[in-house]
MMTF fields as JSON, N, C-alpha, C and O atoms, coordinates in Angstrom:
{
  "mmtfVersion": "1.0.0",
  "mmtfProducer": "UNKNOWN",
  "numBonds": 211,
  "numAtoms": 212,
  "numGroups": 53,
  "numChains": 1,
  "numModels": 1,
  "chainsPerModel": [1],
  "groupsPerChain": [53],
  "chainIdList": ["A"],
  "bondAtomList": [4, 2, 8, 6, 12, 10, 16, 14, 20, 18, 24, 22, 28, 26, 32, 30, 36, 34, 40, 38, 44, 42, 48, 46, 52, 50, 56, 54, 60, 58, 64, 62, 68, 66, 72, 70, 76, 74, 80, 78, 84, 82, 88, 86, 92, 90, 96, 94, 100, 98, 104, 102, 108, 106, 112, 110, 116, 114, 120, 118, 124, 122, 128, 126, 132, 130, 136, 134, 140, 138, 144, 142, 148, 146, 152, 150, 156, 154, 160, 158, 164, 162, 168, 166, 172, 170, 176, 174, 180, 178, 184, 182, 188, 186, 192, 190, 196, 194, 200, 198, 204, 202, 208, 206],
  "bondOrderList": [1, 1, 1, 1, 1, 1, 1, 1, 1, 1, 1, 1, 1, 1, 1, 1, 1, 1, 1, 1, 1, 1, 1, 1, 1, 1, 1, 1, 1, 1, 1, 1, 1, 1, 1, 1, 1, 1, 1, 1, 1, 1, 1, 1, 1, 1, 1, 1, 1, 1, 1, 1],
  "groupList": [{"groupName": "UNK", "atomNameList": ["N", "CA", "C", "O"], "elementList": ["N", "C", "C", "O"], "formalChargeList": [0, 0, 0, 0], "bondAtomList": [1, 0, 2, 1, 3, 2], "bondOrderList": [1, 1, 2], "singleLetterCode": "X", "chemCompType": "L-PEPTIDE LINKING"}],
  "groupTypeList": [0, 0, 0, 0, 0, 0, 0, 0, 0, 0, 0, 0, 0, 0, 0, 0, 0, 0, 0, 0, 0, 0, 0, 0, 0, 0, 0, 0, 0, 0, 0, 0, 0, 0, 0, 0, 0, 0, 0, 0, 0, 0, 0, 0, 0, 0, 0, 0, 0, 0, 0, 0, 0],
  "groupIdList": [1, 2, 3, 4, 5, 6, 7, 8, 9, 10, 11, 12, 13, 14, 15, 16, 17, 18, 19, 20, 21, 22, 23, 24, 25, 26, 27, 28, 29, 30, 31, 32, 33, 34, 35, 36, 37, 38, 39, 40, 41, 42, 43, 44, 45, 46, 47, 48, 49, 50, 51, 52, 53],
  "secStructList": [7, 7, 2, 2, 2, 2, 2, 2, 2, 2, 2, 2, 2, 6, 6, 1, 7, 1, 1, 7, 7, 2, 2, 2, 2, 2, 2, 2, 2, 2, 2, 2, 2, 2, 2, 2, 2, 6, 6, 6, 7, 1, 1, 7, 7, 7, 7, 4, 4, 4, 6, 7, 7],
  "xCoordList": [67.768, 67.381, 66.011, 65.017, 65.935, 64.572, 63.87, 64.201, 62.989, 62.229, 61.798, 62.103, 60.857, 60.453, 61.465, 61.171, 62.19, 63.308, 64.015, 64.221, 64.225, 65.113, 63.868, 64.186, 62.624, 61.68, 61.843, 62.096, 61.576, 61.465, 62.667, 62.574, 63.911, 65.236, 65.145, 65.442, 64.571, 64.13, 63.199, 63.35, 61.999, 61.026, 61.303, 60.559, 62.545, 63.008, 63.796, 63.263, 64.631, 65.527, 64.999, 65.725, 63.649, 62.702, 62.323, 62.222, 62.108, 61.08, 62.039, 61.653, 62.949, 64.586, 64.989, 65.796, 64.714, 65.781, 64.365, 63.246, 64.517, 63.135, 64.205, 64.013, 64.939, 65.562, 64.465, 64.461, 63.73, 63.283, 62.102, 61.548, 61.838, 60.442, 59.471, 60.091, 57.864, 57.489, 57.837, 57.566, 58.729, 59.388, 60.344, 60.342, 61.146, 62.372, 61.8, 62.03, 61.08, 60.615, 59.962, 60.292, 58.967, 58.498, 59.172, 58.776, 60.479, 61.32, 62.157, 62.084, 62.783, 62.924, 62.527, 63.197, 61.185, 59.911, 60.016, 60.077, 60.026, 60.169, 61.322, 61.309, 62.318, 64.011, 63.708, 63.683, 63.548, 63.236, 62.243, 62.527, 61.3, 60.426, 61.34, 61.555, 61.837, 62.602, 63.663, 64.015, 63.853, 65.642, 65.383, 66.101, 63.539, 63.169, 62.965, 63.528, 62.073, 61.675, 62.646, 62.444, 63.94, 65.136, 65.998, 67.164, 65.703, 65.599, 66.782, 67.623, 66.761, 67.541, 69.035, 69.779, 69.437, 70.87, 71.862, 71.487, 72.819, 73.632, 73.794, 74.27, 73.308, 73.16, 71.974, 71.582, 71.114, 69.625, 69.609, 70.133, 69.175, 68.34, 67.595, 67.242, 67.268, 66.147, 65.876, 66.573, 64.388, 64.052, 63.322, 62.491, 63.558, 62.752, 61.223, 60.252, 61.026, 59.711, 58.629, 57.406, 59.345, 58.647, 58.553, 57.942, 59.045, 60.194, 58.502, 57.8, 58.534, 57.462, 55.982, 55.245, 56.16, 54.306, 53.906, 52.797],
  "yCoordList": [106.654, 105.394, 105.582, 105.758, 105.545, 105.015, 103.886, 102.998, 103.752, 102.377, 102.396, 101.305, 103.338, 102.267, 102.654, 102.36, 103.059, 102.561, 100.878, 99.921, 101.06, 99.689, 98.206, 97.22, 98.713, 97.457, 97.381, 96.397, 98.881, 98.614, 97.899, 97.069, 98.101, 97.648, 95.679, 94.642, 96.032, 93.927, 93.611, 92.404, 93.952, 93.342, 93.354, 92.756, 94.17, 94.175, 92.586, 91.709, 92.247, 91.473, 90.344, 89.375, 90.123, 89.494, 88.618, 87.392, 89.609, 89.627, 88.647, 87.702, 89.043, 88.812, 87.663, 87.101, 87.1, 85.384, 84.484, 84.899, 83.804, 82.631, 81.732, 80.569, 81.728, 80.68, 81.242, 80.418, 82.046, 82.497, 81.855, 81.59, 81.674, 81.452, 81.846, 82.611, 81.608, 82.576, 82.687, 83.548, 81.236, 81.278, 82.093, 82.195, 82.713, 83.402, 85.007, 85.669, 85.301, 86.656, 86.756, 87.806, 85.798, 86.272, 86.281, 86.792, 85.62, 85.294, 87.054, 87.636, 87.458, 88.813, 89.745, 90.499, 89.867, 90.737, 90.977, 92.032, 89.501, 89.809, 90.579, 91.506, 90.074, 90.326, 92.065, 93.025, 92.082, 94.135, 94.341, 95.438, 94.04, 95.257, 95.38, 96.307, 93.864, 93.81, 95.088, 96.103, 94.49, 96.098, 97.663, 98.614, 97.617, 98.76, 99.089, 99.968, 98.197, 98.493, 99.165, 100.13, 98.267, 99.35, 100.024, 99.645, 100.65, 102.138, 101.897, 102.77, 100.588, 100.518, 100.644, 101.467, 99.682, 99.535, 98.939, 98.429, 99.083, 98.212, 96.897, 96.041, 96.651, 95.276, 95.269, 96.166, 93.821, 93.581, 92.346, 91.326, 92.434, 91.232, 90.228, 90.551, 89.036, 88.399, 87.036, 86.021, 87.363, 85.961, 85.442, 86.137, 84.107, 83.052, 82.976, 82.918, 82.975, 82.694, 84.208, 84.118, 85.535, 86.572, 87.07, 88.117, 86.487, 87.0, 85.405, 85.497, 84.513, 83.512, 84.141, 84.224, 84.582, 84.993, 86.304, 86.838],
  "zCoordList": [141.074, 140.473, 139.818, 140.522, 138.374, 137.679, 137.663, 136.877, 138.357, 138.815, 137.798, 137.318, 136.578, 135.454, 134.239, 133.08, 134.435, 133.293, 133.656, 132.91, 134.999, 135.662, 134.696, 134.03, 135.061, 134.879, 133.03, 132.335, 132.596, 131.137, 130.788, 129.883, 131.417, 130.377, 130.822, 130.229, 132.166, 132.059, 131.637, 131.45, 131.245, 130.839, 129.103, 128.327, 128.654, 127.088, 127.331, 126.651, 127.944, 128.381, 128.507, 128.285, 128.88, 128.968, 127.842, 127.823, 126.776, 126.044, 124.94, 124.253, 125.011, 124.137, 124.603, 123.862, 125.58, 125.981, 125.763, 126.064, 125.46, 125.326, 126.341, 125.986, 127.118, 127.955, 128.995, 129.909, 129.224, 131.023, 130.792, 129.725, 131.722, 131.796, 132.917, 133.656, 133.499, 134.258, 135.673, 136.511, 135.746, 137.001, 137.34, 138.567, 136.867, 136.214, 136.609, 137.621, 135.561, 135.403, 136.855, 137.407, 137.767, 139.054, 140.085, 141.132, 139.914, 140.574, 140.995, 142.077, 139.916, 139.152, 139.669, 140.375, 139.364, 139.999, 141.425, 142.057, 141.87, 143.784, 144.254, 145.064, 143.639, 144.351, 143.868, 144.639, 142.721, 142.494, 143.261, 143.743, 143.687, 144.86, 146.203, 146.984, 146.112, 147.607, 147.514, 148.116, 146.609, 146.448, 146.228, 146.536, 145.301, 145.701, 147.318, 147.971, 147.719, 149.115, 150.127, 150.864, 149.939, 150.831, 149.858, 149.744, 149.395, 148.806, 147.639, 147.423, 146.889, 146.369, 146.71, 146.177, 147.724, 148.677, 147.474, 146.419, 147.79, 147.291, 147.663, 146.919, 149.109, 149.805, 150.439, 151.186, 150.036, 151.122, 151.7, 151.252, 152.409, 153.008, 152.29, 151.156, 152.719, 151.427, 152.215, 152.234, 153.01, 153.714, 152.702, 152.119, 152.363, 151.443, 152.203, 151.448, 153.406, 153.941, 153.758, 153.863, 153.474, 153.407, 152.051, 151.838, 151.212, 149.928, 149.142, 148.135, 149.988, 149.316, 148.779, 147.797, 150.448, 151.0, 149.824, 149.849]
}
């Protein structure tokens, strides 16, 4: 897995929908470190209270 290819091909994706907005994109941001963090699974976990902080 290429972590900054994965980010470059969303932050193009990004750049391209004027529907997102910065809620969207940080939203985005979190759920990918999370999925980096376990090593890029096919399935994760995702507590809203740790996933907030």
């Amino acid at each position: 897995m290429n972590y900054i290819k994965l980010l470059n091909a969303a932050f193009e994706k990004f750049f391209l929908d004027d529907r997102l907005n910065p809620t969207h994109i940080s939203l985005y941001m979190a759920l990918f470190q999370e999925w980096n963090s376990s090593r890029f699974a096919d399935e994760f976990n995702v507590n809203r209270r740790d996933l907030m902080s």
